PDB file of C-alpha atoms in Angstrom:
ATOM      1  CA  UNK A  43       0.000   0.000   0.000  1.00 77.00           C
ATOM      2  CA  UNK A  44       2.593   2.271   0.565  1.00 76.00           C
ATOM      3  CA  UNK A  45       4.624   1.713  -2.669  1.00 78.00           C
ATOM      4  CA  UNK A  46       0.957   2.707  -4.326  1.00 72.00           C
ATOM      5  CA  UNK A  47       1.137   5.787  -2.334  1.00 73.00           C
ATOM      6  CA  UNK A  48       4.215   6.586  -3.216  1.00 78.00           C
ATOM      7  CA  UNK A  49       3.876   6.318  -6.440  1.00 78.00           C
ATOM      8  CA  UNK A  50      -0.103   8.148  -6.900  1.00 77.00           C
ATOM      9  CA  UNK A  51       2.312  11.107  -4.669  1.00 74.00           C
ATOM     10  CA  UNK A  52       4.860  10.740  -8.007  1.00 74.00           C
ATOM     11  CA  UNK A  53       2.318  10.527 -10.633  1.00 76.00           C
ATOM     12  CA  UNK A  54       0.430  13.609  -9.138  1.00 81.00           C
ATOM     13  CA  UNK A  55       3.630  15.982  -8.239  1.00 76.00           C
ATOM     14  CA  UNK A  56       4.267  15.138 -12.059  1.00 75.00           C
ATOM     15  CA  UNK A  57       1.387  16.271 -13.550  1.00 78.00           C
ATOM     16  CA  UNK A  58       1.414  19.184 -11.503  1.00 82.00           C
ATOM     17  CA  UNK A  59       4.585  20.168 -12.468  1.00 75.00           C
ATOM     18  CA  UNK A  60       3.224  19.223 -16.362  1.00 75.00           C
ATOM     19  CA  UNK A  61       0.273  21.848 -15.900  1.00 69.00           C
ATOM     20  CA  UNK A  62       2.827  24.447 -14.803  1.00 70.00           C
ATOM     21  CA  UNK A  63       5.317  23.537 -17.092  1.00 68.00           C
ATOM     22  CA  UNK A  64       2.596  24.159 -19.692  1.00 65.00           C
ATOM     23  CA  UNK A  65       0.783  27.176 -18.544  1.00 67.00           C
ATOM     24  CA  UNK A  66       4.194  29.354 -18.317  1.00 68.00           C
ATOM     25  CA  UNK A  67       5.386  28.080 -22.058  1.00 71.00           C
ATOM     26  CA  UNK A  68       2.216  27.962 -24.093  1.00 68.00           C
ATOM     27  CA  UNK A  69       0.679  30.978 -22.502  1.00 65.00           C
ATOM     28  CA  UNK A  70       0.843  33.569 -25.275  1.00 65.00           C
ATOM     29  CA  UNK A  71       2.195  37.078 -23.966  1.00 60.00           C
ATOM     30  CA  UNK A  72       0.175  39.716 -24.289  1.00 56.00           C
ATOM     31  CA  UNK A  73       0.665  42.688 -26.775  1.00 54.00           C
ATOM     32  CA  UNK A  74       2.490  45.382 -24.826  1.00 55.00           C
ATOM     33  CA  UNK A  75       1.682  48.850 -26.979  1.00 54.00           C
ATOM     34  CA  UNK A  76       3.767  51.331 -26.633  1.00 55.00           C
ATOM     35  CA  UNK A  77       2.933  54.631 -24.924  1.00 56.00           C
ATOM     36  CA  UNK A  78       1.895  57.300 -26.660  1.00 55.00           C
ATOM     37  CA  UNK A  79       4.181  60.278 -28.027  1.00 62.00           C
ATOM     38  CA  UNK A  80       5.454  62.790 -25.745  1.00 70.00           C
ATOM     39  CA  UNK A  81       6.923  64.784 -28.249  1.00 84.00           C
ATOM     40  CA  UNK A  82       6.032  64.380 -31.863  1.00 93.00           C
ATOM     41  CA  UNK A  83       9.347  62.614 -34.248  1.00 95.00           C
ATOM     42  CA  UNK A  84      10.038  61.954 -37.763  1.00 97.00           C
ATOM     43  CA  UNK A  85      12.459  60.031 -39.112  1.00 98.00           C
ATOM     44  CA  UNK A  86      15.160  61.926 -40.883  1.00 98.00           C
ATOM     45  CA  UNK A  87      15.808  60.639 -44.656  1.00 98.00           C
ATOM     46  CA  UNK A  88      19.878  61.601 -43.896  1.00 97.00           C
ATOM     47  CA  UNK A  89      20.943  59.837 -40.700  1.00 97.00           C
ATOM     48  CA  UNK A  90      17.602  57.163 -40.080  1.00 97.00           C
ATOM     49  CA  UNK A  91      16.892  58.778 -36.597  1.00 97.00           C
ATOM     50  CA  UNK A  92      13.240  60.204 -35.293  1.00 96.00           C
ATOM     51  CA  UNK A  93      14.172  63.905 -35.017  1.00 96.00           C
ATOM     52  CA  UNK A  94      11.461  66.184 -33.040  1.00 94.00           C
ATOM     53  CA  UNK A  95       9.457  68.525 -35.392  1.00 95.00           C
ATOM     54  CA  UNK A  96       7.424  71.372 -34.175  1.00 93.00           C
ATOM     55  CA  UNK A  97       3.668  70.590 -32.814  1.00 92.00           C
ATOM     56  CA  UNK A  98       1.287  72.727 -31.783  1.00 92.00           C
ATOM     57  CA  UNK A  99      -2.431  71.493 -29.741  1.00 91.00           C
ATOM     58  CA  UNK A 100      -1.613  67.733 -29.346  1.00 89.00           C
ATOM     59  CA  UNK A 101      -4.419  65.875 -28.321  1.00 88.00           C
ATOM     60  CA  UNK A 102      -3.697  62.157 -27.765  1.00 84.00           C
ATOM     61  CA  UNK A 103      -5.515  59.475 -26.971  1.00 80.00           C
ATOM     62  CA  UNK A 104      -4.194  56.290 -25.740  1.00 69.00           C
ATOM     63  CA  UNK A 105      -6.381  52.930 -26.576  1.00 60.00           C
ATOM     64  CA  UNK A 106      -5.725  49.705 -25.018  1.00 49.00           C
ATOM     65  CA  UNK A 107      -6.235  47.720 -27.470  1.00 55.00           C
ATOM     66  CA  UNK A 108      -5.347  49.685 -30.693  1.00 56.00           C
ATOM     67  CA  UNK A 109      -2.514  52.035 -29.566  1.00 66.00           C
ATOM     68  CA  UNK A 110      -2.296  55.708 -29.706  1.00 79.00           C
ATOM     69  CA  UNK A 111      -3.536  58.717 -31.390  1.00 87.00           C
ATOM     70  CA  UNK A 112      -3.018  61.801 -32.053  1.00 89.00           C
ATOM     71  CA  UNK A 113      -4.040  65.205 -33.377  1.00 93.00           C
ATOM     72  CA  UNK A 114      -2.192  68.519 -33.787  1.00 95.00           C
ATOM     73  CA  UNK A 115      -1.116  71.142 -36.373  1.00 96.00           C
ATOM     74  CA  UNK A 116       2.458  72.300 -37.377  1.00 96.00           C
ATOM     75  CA  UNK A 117       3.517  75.029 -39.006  1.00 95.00           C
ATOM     76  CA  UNK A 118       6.172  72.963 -40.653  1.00 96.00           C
ATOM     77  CA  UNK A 119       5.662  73.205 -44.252  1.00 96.00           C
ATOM     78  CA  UNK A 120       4.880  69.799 -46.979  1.00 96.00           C
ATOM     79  CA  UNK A 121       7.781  70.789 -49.374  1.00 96.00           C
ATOM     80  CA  UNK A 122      10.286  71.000 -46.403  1.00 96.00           C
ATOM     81  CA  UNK A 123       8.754  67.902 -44.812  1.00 97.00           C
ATOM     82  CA  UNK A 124       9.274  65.566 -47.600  1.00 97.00           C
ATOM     83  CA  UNK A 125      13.078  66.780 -48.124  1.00 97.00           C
ATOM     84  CA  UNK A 126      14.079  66.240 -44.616  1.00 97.00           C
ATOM     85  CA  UNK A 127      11.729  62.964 -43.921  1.00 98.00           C
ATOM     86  CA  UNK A 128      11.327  59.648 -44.606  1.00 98.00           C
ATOM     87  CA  UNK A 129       7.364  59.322 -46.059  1.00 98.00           C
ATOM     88  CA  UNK A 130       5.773  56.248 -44.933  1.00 97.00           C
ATOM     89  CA  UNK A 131       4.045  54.070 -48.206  1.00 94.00           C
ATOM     90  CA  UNK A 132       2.034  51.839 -46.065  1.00 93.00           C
ATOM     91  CA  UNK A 133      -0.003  54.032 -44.152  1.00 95.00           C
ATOM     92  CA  UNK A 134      -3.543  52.642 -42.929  1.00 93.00           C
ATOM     93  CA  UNK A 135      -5.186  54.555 -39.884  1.00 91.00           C
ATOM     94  CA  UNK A 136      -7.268  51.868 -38.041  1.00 78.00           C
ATOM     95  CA  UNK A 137     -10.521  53.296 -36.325  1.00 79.00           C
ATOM     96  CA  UNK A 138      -9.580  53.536 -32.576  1.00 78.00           C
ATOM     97  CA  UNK A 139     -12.245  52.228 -30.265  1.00 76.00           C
ATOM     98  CA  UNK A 140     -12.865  55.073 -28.572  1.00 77.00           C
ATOM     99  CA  UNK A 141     -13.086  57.874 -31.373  1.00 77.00           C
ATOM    100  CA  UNK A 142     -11.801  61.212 -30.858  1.00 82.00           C
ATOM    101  CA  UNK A 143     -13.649  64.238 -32.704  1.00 85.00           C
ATOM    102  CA  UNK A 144     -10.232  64.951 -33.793  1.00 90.00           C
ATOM    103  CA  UNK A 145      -9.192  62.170 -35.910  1.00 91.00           C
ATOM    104  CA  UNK A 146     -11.569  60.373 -38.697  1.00 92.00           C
ATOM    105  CA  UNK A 147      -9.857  57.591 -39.983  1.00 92.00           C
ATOM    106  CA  UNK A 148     -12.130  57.152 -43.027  1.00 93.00           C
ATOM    107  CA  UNK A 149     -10.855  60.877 -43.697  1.00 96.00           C
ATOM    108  CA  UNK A 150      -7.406  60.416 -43.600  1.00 96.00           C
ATOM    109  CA  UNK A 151      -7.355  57.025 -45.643  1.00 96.00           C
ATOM    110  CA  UNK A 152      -9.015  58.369 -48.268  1.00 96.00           C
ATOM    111  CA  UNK A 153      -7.090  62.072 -48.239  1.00 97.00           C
ATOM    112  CA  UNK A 154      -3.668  60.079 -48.560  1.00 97.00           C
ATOM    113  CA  UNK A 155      -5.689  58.246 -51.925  1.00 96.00           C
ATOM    114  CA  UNK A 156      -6.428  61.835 -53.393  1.00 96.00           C
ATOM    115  CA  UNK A 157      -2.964  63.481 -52.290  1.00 95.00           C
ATOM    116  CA  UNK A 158      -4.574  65.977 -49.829  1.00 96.00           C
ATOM    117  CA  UNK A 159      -1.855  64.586 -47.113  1.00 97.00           C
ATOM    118  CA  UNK A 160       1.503  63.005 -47.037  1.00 98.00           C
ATOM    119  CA  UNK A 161       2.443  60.089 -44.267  1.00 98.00           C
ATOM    120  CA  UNK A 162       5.902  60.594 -42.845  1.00 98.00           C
ATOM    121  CA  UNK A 163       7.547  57.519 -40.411  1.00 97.00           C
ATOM    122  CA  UNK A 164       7.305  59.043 -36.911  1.00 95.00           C
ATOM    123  CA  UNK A 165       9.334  56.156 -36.052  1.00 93.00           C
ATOM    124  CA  UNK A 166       9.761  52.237 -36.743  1.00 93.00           C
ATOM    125  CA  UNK A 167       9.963  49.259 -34.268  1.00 90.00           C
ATOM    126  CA  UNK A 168       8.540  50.888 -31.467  1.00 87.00           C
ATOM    127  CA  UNK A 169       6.726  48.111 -30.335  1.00 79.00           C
ATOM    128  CA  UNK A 170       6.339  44.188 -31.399  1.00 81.00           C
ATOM    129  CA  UNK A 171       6.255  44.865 -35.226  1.00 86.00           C
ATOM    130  CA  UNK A 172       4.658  48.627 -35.155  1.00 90.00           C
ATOM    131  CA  UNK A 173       5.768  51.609 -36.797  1.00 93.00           C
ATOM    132  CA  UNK A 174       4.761  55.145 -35.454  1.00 93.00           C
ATOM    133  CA  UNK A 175       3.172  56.867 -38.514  1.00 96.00           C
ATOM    134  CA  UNK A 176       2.332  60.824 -38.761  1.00 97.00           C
ATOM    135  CA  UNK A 177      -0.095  61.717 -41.184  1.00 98.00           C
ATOM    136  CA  UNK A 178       0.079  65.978 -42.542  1.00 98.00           C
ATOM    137  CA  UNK A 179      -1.803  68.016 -44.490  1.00 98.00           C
ATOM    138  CA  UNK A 180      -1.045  71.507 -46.544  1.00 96.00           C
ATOM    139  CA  UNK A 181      -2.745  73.294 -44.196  1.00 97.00           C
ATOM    140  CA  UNK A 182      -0.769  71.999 -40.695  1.00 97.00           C
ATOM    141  CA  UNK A 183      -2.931  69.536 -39.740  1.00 97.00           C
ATOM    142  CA  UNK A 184      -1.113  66.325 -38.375  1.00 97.00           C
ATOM    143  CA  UNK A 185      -2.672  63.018 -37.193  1.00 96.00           C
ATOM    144  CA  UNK A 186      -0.410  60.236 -35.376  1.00 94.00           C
ATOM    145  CA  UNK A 187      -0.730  56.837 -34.417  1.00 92.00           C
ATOM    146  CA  UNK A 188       1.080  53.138 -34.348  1.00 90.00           C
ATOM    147  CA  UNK A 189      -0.039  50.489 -36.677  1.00 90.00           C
ATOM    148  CA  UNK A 190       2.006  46.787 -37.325  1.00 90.00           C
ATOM    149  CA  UNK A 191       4.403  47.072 -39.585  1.00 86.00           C
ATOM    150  CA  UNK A 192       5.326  45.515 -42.985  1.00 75.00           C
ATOM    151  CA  UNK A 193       7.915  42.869 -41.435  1.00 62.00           C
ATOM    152  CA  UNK A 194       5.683  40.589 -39.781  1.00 47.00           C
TER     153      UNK A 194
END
């Protein structure tokens, strides 16, 4: 009897150890997003690094489960912009869950389409596979946010 309890005492201490074992490696991790923008960056086309640019009336709005936003307005100008900065091809503003009044996502996708705004790379890999991307218009309007990036 008590080789049988020694043994059950085995058999259970292993499984236990199984279910832990288990639960710590298959357990995805959770998406970590990173925090929104103190200060607005672009990524310079000369030496690859963010580089602050002038923003005026930042609003931001941090979303668990879709990232950060942003609106402001800079009195940088489109032609000096796209000299100095790196523009971003793959822009695609996803519709935060909590809308702002600010920022219409709908808008901006299908200003970049008629060439109404230019997206710049705020900066890349700030998170698991997101990029930082800073939409502007003519007129100083900027909208920000992150969005996964092409290398996944």
């Amino acid at each position: 009897m008590r080789k049988v309890n020694e043994m059950l005492f085995v058999v259970i201490l292993a499984v236990i150890f199984l279910g832990v074992f288990v639960f710590f490696t298959l357990t995805p991790e959770p998406v970590v997003l990173p925090p929104a923008p103190e200060t607005l960056e672009l990524t310079s086309i000369i030496t690859g690094q963010p580089e602050a640019i002038l923003a005026d009336n930042l609003q931001l709005d941090e979303d668990s489960q879709s990232g950060s936003y942003g609106c402001f307005q800079t009195d940088m100008s489109l032609p000096m912009l796209t000299e100095t900065y790196q523009l971003y091809e793959a822009a695609n503003p996803a519709t935060p869950t909590d809308p702002m009044a600010c920022y219409d996502s709908a808008e901006i996708v299908a200003d970049l389409n008629a060439d109404k705004a230019l997206a710049f790379l705020s900066r890349a890999g700030i998170g698991d596979g997101l990029d930082r991307v800073i939409v502007i218009y003519g007129d100083g309007r900027g909208f920000v946010w992150t969005q996964p990036n092409e290398q996944e």
